[in-house]
Amino acid sequence: DRYLEIINLVKAYPNPTGDPIRVVDGFNLAVKQGDVISVIGHSGCGKSTVLSMVAGLNDITSGNVIVDGREVVGSGPDRAVVFQAPCLLPWMSSFGNVMLGVKRVYPHATKAERRDLVEYYLSLVGLADAMHKMPREMSGGMQQRVGIARAIALQPKVLLLDEPFGRLDSLTRMDLQDVILGILDRERITTLVITHDVDEAVYMADRICMMTNGPGARVGQVLDIPFER
Ligand code: ADP
Ligand code: ADP
């Protein structure tokens, strides 16, 4: 039942004037397959650090990350990440950006098969009519839709969202929350979403993980607040 398990995760940064600084000090979390967990907590409490370690983009000082029964080491398409900034390749259209994800998962598919997949993922995020737009021609919300499509195209076991709507106005934000929830209802991807917006946390998640603030604090208290999505 524990599809994603984060066990005693620690991140310590070297400190020239004393002991290493532990910015994450024993984070534990177990997530069932298909569940969406919101991670909330004050700015600086270590949310991004946890997420980047789960993604394999930041070295783990100690602890383990288990996905589908196996310890994961380093990054991989099994854990797709969406950051606050869309991070699209500026010289490629939305089609080309999503194609990057599709190629990674289907290196041997034919050109026609890949094109169908890219079109499918772009239509999932409501961009069927913007396949050939370049990032500079799109609003921030549209760019983030492409980023989401590219992440979903990796067919990840775990989706990691770090303040994915942080830069967007509140109406665009609400649209994109529904885009993500629509995709997760169809694809049932186990998801961690960092947010500092409690309304967003409640709206998006099955459970909320609250990290307590400050280096040295014990973190990863999971609040089981019953609510309907
Ligand atoms: P959050 O995502 O909750 O806002 P972060 O994970 O970004 O918090 O940061 C947690 C703490 O780790 C902060 O105090 C931050 O200053 C510190 N930190 C982040 N990256 C580094 C680094 N490369 N070196 C030293 N400290 C860092
Ligand atoms: P065509 O094959 O007629 O040039 P496509 O529909 O294949 O048109 O491509 C449209 C856009 O997608 C272009 O911007 C192209 O650079 C980009 N693109 C197409 N295929 C790929 C690919 N395999 N990888 C990255 N970008 C691609």
mmCIF file of C-alpha atoms and ligand atoms in Angstrom:
data_model
loop_
_atom_site.group_PDB
_atom_site.id
_atom_site.type_symbol
_atom_site.label_atom_id
_atom_site.label_comp_id
_atom_site.label_asym_id
_atom_site.label_seq_id
_atom_site.Cartn_x
_atom_site.Cartn_y
_atom_site.Cartn_z
ATOM 1 C CA ASP A 1 0.000 0.000 0.000
ATOM 2 C CA ARG A 2 3.013 2.273 0.416
ATOM 3 C CA TYR A 3 3.718 3.235 -3.155
ATOM 4 C CA LEU A 4 5.948 6.194 -2.362
ATOM 5 C CA GLU A 5 7.875 6.027 0.873
ATOM 6 C CA ILE A 6 10.168 8.726 2.155
ATOM 7 C CA ILE A 7 12.120 7.431 5.123
ATOM 8 C CA ASN A 8 14.069 9.576 7.557
ATOM 9 C CA LEU A 9 15.213 11.965 4.867
ATOM 10 C CA VAL A 10 17.959 14.355 5.999
ATOM 11 C CA LYS A 11 19.640 17.222 4.176
ATOM 12 C CA ALA A 12 22.605 18.937 5.778
ATOM 13 C CA TYR A 13 24.597 21.730 4.180
ATOM 14 C CA PRO A 14 28.230 22.316 5.152
ATOM 15 C CA ASN A 15 28.740 25.198 7.538
ATOM 16 C CA PRO A 16 32.207 26.775 7.575
ATOM 17 C CA THR A 17 31.755 28.059 11.119
ATOM 18 C CA GLY A 18 30.391 24.966 12.835
ATOM 19 C CA ASP A 19 28.350 21.800 12.510
ATOM 20 C CA PRO A 20 26.581 21.148 9.201
ATOM 21 C CA ILE A 21 23.174 22.827 9.043
ATOM 22 C CA ARG A 22 20.331 20.373 8.817
ATOM 23 C CA VAL A 23 17.628 22.025 6.752
ATOM 24 C CA VAL A 24 15.618 18.798 6.609
ATOM 25 C CA ASP A 25 15.918 16.635 9.671
ATOM 26 C CA GLY A 26 14.134 13.326 9.435
ATOM 27 C CA PHE A 27 11.251 13.673 6.998
ATOM 28 C CA ASN A 28 8.929 10.677 6.782
ATOM 29 C CA LEU A 29 5.970 10.180 4.513
ATOM 30 C CA ALA A 30 4.139 7.195 3.042
ATOM 31 C CA VAL A 31 1.763 7.693 0.130
ATOM 32 C CA LYS A 32 -0.685 5.235 -1.365
ATOM 33 C CA GLN A 33 -0.696 4.729 -5.110
ATOM 34 C CA GLY A 34 -2.724 7.414 -6.838
ATOM 35 C CA ASP A 35 -3.018 9.687 -3.820
ATOM 36 C CA VAL A 36 -2.330 13.390 -4.041
ATOM 37 C CA ILE A 37 -0.511 14.858 -1.035
ATOM 38 C CA SER A 38 -0.132 18.574 -0.494
ATOM 39 C CA VAL A 39 3.004 19.622 1.348
ATOM 40 C CA ILE A 40 2.507 22.874 3.197
ATOM 41 C CA GLY A 41 4.673 24.840 5.597
ATOM 42 C CA HIS A 42 6.326 28.188 6.058
ATOM 43 C CA SER A 43 8.756 29.534 3.517
ATOM 44 C CA GLY A 44 12.207 28.074 4.198
ATOM 45 C CA CYS A 45 11.005 25.032 6.134
ATOM 46 C CA GLY A 46 12.534 22.655 3.581
ATOM 47 C CA LYS A 47 9.679 21.725 1.234
ATOM 48 C CA SER A 48 11.636 22.268 -1.980
ATOM 49 C CA THR A 49 14.641 20.505 -0.521
ATOM 50 C CA VAL A 50 12.555 17.402 0.207
ATOM 51 C CA LEU A 51 11.004 17.466 -3.244
ATOM 52 C CA SER A 52 14.345 17.899 -5.005
ATOM 53 C CA MET A 53 15.785 14.948 -3.068
ATOM 54 C CA VAL A 54 12.792 12.781 -4.002
ATOM 55 C CA ALA A 55 13.322 13.879 -7.617
ATOM 56 C CA GLY A 56 16.989 12.919 -7.395
ATOM 57 C CA LEU A 57 18.071 16.461 -8.267
ATOM 58 C CA ASN A 58 19.668 17.135 -4.877
ATOM 59 C CA ASP A 59 21.937 14.746 -2.994
ATOM 60 C CA ILE A 60 20.432 12.996 -0.011
ATOM 61 C CA THR A 61 22.516 13.353 3.160
ATOM 62 C CA SER A 62 20.811 10.306 4.653
ATOM 63 C CA GLY A 63 17.536 8.468 4.373
ATOM 64 C CA ASN A 64 15.740 6.634 1.584
ATOM 65 C CA VAL A 65 13.193 7.201 -1.126
ATOM 66 C CA ILE A 66 11.253 4.113 -2.206
ATOM 67 C CA VAL A 67 9.009 4.107 -5.277
ATOM 68 C CA ASP A 68 6.913 1.047 -6.086
ATOM 69 C CA GLY A 69 9.026 -1.129 -3.800
ATOM 70 C CA ARG A 70 12.441 -0.030 -5.055
ATOM 71 C CA GLU A 71 14.870 2.492 -3.690
ATOM 72 C CA VAL A 72 15.476 5.232 -6.232
ATOM 73 C CA VAL A 73 18.888 6.792 -6.728
ATOM 74 C CA GLY A 74 19.428 9.840 -8.910
ATOM 75 C CA SER A 75 16.834 11.355 -11.197
ATOM 76 C CA GLY A 76 14.725 9.562 -13.773
ATOM 77 C CA PRO A 77 11.544 9.819 -15.825
ATOM 78 C CA ASP A 78 9.743 7.763 -13.165
ATOM 79 C CA ARG A 79 9.645 10.995 -11.085
ATOM 80 C CA ALA A 80 8.572 13.970 -13.184
ATOM 81 C CA VAL A 81 8.938 17.454 -11.755
ATOM 82 C CA VAL A 82 7.105 20.688 -12.494
ATOM 83 C CA PHE A 83 8.625 23.851 -11.043
ATOM 84 C CA GLN A 84 7.177 27.293 -10.569
ATOM 85 C CA ALA A 85 8.919 28.428 -13.764
ATOM 86 C CA PRO A 86 7.788 26.390 -16.785
ATOM 87 C CA CYS A 87 11.414 25.711 -17.893
ATOM 88 C CA LEU A 88 10.478 25.177 -21.557
ATOM 89 C CA LEU A 89 13.124 25.130 -24.244
ATOM 90 C CA PRO A 90 12.540 28.562 -25.807
ATOM 91 C CA TRP A 91 13.495 27.529 -29.333
ATOM 92 C CA MET A 92 10.940 24.711 -29.487
ATOM 93 C CA SER A 93 7.185 24.894 -29.956
ATOM 94 C CA SER A 94 4.828 23.362 -27.397
ATOM 95 C CA PHE A 95 4.823 20.318 -29.692
ATOM 96 C CA GLY A 96 8.615 20.077 -29.573
ATOM 97 C CA ASN A 97 8.769 20.539 -25.808
ATOM 98 C CA VAL A 98 6.267 17.753 -25.169
ATOM 99 C CA MET A 99 7.995 15.607 -27.799
ATOM 100 C CA LEU A 100 11.061 15.634 -25.565
ATOM 101 C CA GLY A 101 9.081 13.742 -22.931
ATOM 102 C CA VAL A 102 7.490 11.380 -25.449
ATOM 103 C CA LYS A 103 10.862 10.532 -27.038
ATOM 104 C CA ARG A 104 12.312 9.688 -23.668
ATOM 105 C CA VAL A 105 9.549 7.169 -22.946
ATOM 106 C CA TYR A 106 9.050 5.836 -26.509
ATOM 107 C CA PRO A 107 12.447 6.000 -28.206
ATOM 108 C CA HIS A 108 11.391 3.383 -30.742
ATOM 109 C CA ALA A 109 7.923 4.635 -31.657
ATOM 110 C CA THR A 110 7.298 5.781 -35.214
ATOM 111 C CA LYS A 111 7.044 9.465 -36.013
ATOM 112 C CA ALA A 112 3.253 9.144 -36.449
ATOM 113 C CA GLU A 113 2.869 7.335 -33.113
ATOM 114 C CA ARG A 114 4.891 9.989 -31.341
ATOM 115 C CA ARG A 115 2.923 12.779 -32.940
ATOM 116 C CA ASP A 116 -0.340 11.178 -31.758
ATOM 117 C CA LEU A 117 1.034 10.984 -28.225
ATOM 118 C CA VAL A 118 2.176 14.614 -28.223
ATOM 119 C CA GLU A 119 -1.236 15.666 -29.502
ATOM 120 C CA TYR A 120 -2.921 13.588 -26.813
ATOM 121 C CA TYR A 121 -0.888 15.152 -24.001
ATOM 122 C CA LEU A 122 -1.340 18.683 -25.320
ATOM 123 C CA SER A 123 -5.090 18.139 -25.600
ATOM 124 C CA LEU A 124 -5.135 16.869 -21.982
ATOM 125 C CA VAL A 125 -3.962 20.314 -20.887
ATOM 126 C CA GLY A 126 -6.319 22.153 -23.241
ATOM 127 C CA LEU A 127 -3.706 23.152 -25.817
ATOM 128 C CA ALA A 128 -5.018 21.255 -28.845
ATOM 129 C CA ASP A 129 -5.114 24.559 -30.714
ATOM 130 C CA ALA A 130 -1.683 25.767 -29.625
ATOM 131 C CA MET A 131 0.524 22.864 -30.701
ATOM 132 C CA HIS A 132 2.861 24.966 -32.756
ATOM 133 C CA LYS A 133 3.077 28.065 -30.634
ATOM 134 C CA MET A 134 6.486 29.028 -29.315
ATOM 135 C CA PRO A 135 6.903 29.695 -25.584
ATOM 136 C CA ARG A 136 7.348 33.457 -26.166
ATOM 137 C CA GLU A 137 3.968 33.532 -27.908
ATOM 138 C CA MET A 138 2.188 32.035 -24.906
ATOM 139 C CA SER A 139 1.024 33.401 -21.563
ATOM 140 C CA GLY A 140 2.607 32.095 -18.357
ATOM 141 C CA GLY A 141 -0.434 29.904 -17.767
ATOM 142 C CA MET A 142 -0.214 28.360 -21.226
ATOM 143 C CA GLN A 143 3.511 27.770 -20.805
ATOM 144 C CA GLN A 144 2.859 26.017 -17.535
ATOM 145 C CA ARG A 145 0.259 23.836 -19.290
ATOM 146 C CA VAL A 146 3.001 22.749 -21.698
ATOM 147 C CA GLY A 147 5.280 22.015 -18.733
ATOM 148 C CA ILE A 148 2.553 19.866 -17.198
ATOM 149 C CA ALA A 149 1.973 18.036 -20.506
ATOM 150 C CA ARG A 150 5.700 17.359 -20.824
ATOM 151 C CA ALA A 151 5.798 15.953 -17.277
ATOM 152 C CA ILE A 152 2.737 13.742 -17.813
ATOM 153 C CA ALA A 153 4.184 12.552 -21.130
ATOM 154 C CA LEU A 154 6.972 10.893 -19.122
ATOM 155 C CA GLN A 155 4.266 8.607 -17.667
ATOM 156 C CA PRO A 156 5.862 9.046 -14.252
ATOM 157 C CA LYS A 157 5.174 6.835 -11.282
ATOM 158 C CA VAL A 158 5.352 9.935 -9.122
ATOM 159 C CA LEU A 159 4.565 13.518 -10.100
ATOM 160 C CA LEU A 160 6.347 16.226 -8.103
ATOM 161 C CA LEU A 161 4.937 19.743 -8.284
ATOM 162 C CA ASP A 162 6.850 22.578 -6.611
ATOM 163 C CA GLU A 163 4.569 25.625 -6.328
ATOM 164 C CA PRO A 164 3.430 24.929 -9.883
ATOM 165 C CA PHE A 165 1.035 27.887 -9.999
ATOM 166 C CA GLY A 166 3.045 30.259 -7.814
ATOM 167 C CA ARG A 167 3.626 32.800 -10.553
ATOM 168 C CA LEU A 168 0.126 32.839 -11.963
ATOM 169 C CA ASP A 169 -2.796 35.128 -11.256
ATOM 170 C CA SER A 170 -5.567 33.615 -9.192
ATOM 171 C CA LEU A 171 -7.970 32.870 -12.058
ATOM 172 C CA THR A 172 -5.308 31.141 -14.151
ATOM 173 C CA ARG A 173 -4.287 29.307 -11.020
ATOM 174 C CA MET A 174 -7.802 27.967 -10.505
ATOM 175 C CA ASP A 175 -7.962 26.852 -14.144
ATOM 176 C CA LEU A 176 -4.697 24.982 -13.822
ATOM 177 C CA GLN A 177 -5.687 23.343 -10.549
ATOM 178 C CA ASP A 178 -8.635 21.869 -12.428
ATOM 179 C CA VAL A 179 -6.440 20.874 -15.374
ATOM 180 C CA ILE A 180 -4.162 18.933 -13.015
ATOM 181 C CA LEU A 181 -7.044 17.368 -11.105
ATOM 182 C CA GLY A 182 -8.661 16.311 -14.379
ATOM 183 C CA ILE A 183 -5.450 14.624 -15.477
ATOM 184 C CA LEU A 184 -4.925 12.955 -12.112
ATOM 185 C CA ASP A 185 -8.460 11.589 -12.155
ATOM 186 C CA ARG A 186 -7.718 9.942 -15.501
ATOM 187 C CA GLU A 187 -4.138 8.876 -15.016
ATOM 188 C CA ARG A 188 -4.093 8.209 -11.254
ATOM 189 C CA ILE A 189 -0.511 9.410 -10.741
ATOM 190 C CA THR A 190 0.834 9.507 -7.189
ATOM 191 C CA THR A 191 1.530 13.193 -6.609
ATOM 192 C CA LEU A 192 3.250 15.511 -4.151
ATOM 193 C CA VAL A 193 2.346 19.157 -4.559
ATOM 194 C CA ILE A 194 4.122 21.870 -2.622
ATOM 195 C CA THR A 195 2.069 24.949 -1.991
ATOM 196 C CA HIS A 196 1.904 27.709 0.541
ATOM 197 C CA ASP A 197 -1.754 28.267 -0.293
ATOM 198 C CA VAL A 198 -3.865 26.340 2.187
ATOM 199 C CA ASP A 199 -6.981 26.615 0.010
ATOM 200 C CA GLU A 200 -5.042 25.070 -2.847
ATOM 201 C CA ALA A 201 -3.746 22.318 -0.579
ATOM 202 C CA VAL A 202 -7.250 21.416 0.545
ATOM 203 C CA TYR A 203 -8.668 21.668 -2.967
ATOM 204 C CA MET A 204 -6.069 19.463 -4.619
ATOM 205 C CA ALA A 205 -5.074 16.827 -2.130
ATOM 206 C CA ASP A 206 -6.321 13.655 -0.488
ATOM 207 C CA ARG A 207 -4.031 14.340 2.473
ATOM 208 C CA ILE A 208 -1.990 17.268 3.697
ATOM 209 C CA CYS A 209 1.558 16.971 4.978
ATOM 210 C CA MET A 210 2.527 19.862 7.172
ATOM 211 C CA MET A 211 6.226 20.586 7.635
ATOM 212 C CA THR A 212 7.143 22.438 10.768
ATOM 213 C CA ASN A 213 9.405 25.419 10.389
ATOM 214 C CA GLY A 214 13.089 25.880 11.017
ATOM 215 C CA PRO A 215 16.295 23.902 10.815
ATOM 216 C CA GLY A 216 16.466 21.121 13.359
ATOM 217 C CA ALA A 217 12.706 20.788 13.675
ATOM 218 C CA ARG A 218 11.168 17.378 13.215
ATOM 219 C CA VAL A 219 9.182 17.445 10.032
ATOM 220 C CA GLY A 220 6.725 15.387 8.063
ATOM 221 C CA GLN A 221 3.730 15.371 10.304
ATOM 222 C CA VAL A 222 0.884 14.201 8.099
ATOM 223 C CA LEU A 223 -2.496 15.627 8.852
ATOM 224 C CA ASP A 224 -5.376 13.387 7.910
ATOM 225 C CA ILE A 225 -8.111 15.901 7.482
ATOM 226 C CA PRO A 226 -11.150 14.238 6.004
ATOM 227 C CA PHE A 227 -12.473 16.236 3.094
ATOM 228 C CA GLU A 228 -14.030 15.749 -0.291
ATOM 229 C CA ARG A 229 -12.063 16.719 -3.355
HETATM 230 P P1 ADP B 1 10.928 25.886 1.266
HETATM 231 O O1 ADP B 1 10.786 25.168 -0.037
HETATM 232 O O2 ADP B 1 10.099 25.258 2.341
HETATM 233 O O3 ADP B 1 10.688 27.351 1.173
HETATM 234 P P2 ADP B 1 13.735 25.241 0.959
HETATM 235 O O4 ADP B 1 13.755 23.766 0.852
HETATM 236 O O5 ADP B 1 13.868 26.036 -0.285
HETATM 237 O O6 ADP B 1 12.446 25.699 1.771
HETATM 238 O O7 ADP B 1 14.920 25.695 1.930
HETATM 239 C C1 ADP B 1 15.064 25.137 3.223
HETATM 240 C C2 ADP B 1 16.259 25.767 3.916
HETATM 241 O O8 ADP B 1 17.441 25.319 3.276
HETATM 242 C C3 ADP B 1 16.272 27.278 3.872
HETATM 243 O O9 ADP B 1 16.684 27.733 5.135
HETATM 244 C C4 ADP B 1 17.309 27.570 2.824
HETATM 245 O O10 ADP B 1 17.920 28.805 3.073
HETATM 246 C C5 ADP B 1 18.265 26.404 2.983
HETATM 247 N N1 ADP B 1 19.024 26.101 1.758
HETATM 248 C C6 ADP B 1 18.497 25.790 0.563
HETATM 249 N N2 ADP B 1 19.469 25.542 -0.342
HETATM 250 C C7 ADP B 1 20.647 25.719 0.308
HETATM 251 C C8 ADP B 1 22.028 25.616 -0.056
HETATM 252 N N3 ADP B 1 22.383 25.280 -1.299
HETATM 253 N N4 ADP B 1 22.953 25.847 0.899
HETATM 254 C C9 ADP B 1 22.595 26.161 2.143
HETATM 255 N N5 ADP B 1 21.322 26.274 2.559
HETATM 256 C C10 ADP B 1 20.357 26.064 1.668
HETATM 257 P P1 ADP B 2 7.097 19.036 -39.561
HETATM 258 O O1 ADP B 2 7.498 17.608 -39.387
HETATM 259 O O2 ADP B 2 6.146 19.268 -40.684
HETATM 260 O O3 ADP B 2 8.243 19.996 -39.586
HETATM 261 P P2 ADP B 2 5.988 18.810 -36.915
HETATM 262 O O4 ADP B 2 4.512 18.905 -36.664
HETATM 263 O O5 ADP B 2 6.659 17.499 -36.817
HETATM 264 O O6 ADP B 2 6.220 19.510 -38.318
HETATM 265 O O7 ADP B 2 6.737 19.824 -35.947
HETATM 266 C C1 ADP B 2 6.221 21.030 -35.562
HETATM 267 C C2 ADP B 2 7.075 21.613 -34.463
HETATM 268 O O8 ADP B 2 7.489 20.605 -33.541
HETATM 269 C C3 ADP B 2 8.356 22.252 -34.954
HETATM 270 O O9 ADP B 2 8.594 23.376 -34.139
HETATM 271 C C4 ADP B 2 9.409 21.200 -34.747
HETATM 272 O O10 ADP B 2 10.653 21.817 -34.492
HETATM 273 C C5 ADP B 2 8.902 20.505 -33.515
HETATM 274 N N1 ADP B 2 9.265 19.073 -33.543
HETATM 275 C C6 ADP B 2 8.786 18.146 -34.391
HETATM 276 N N2 ADP B 2 9.276 16.944 -34.119
HETATM 277 C C7 ADP B 2 10.094 17.103 -33.081
HETATM 278 C C8 ADP B 2 10.916 16.223 -32.341
HETATM 279 N N3 ADP B 2 10.991 14.928 -32.626
HETATM 280 N N4 ADP B 2 11.622 16.732 -31.309
HETATM 281 C C9 ADP B 2 11.544 18.017 -31.022
HETATM 282 N N5 ADP B 2 10.800 18.906 -31.695
HETATM 283 C C10 ADP B 2 10.080 18.465 -32.714
#
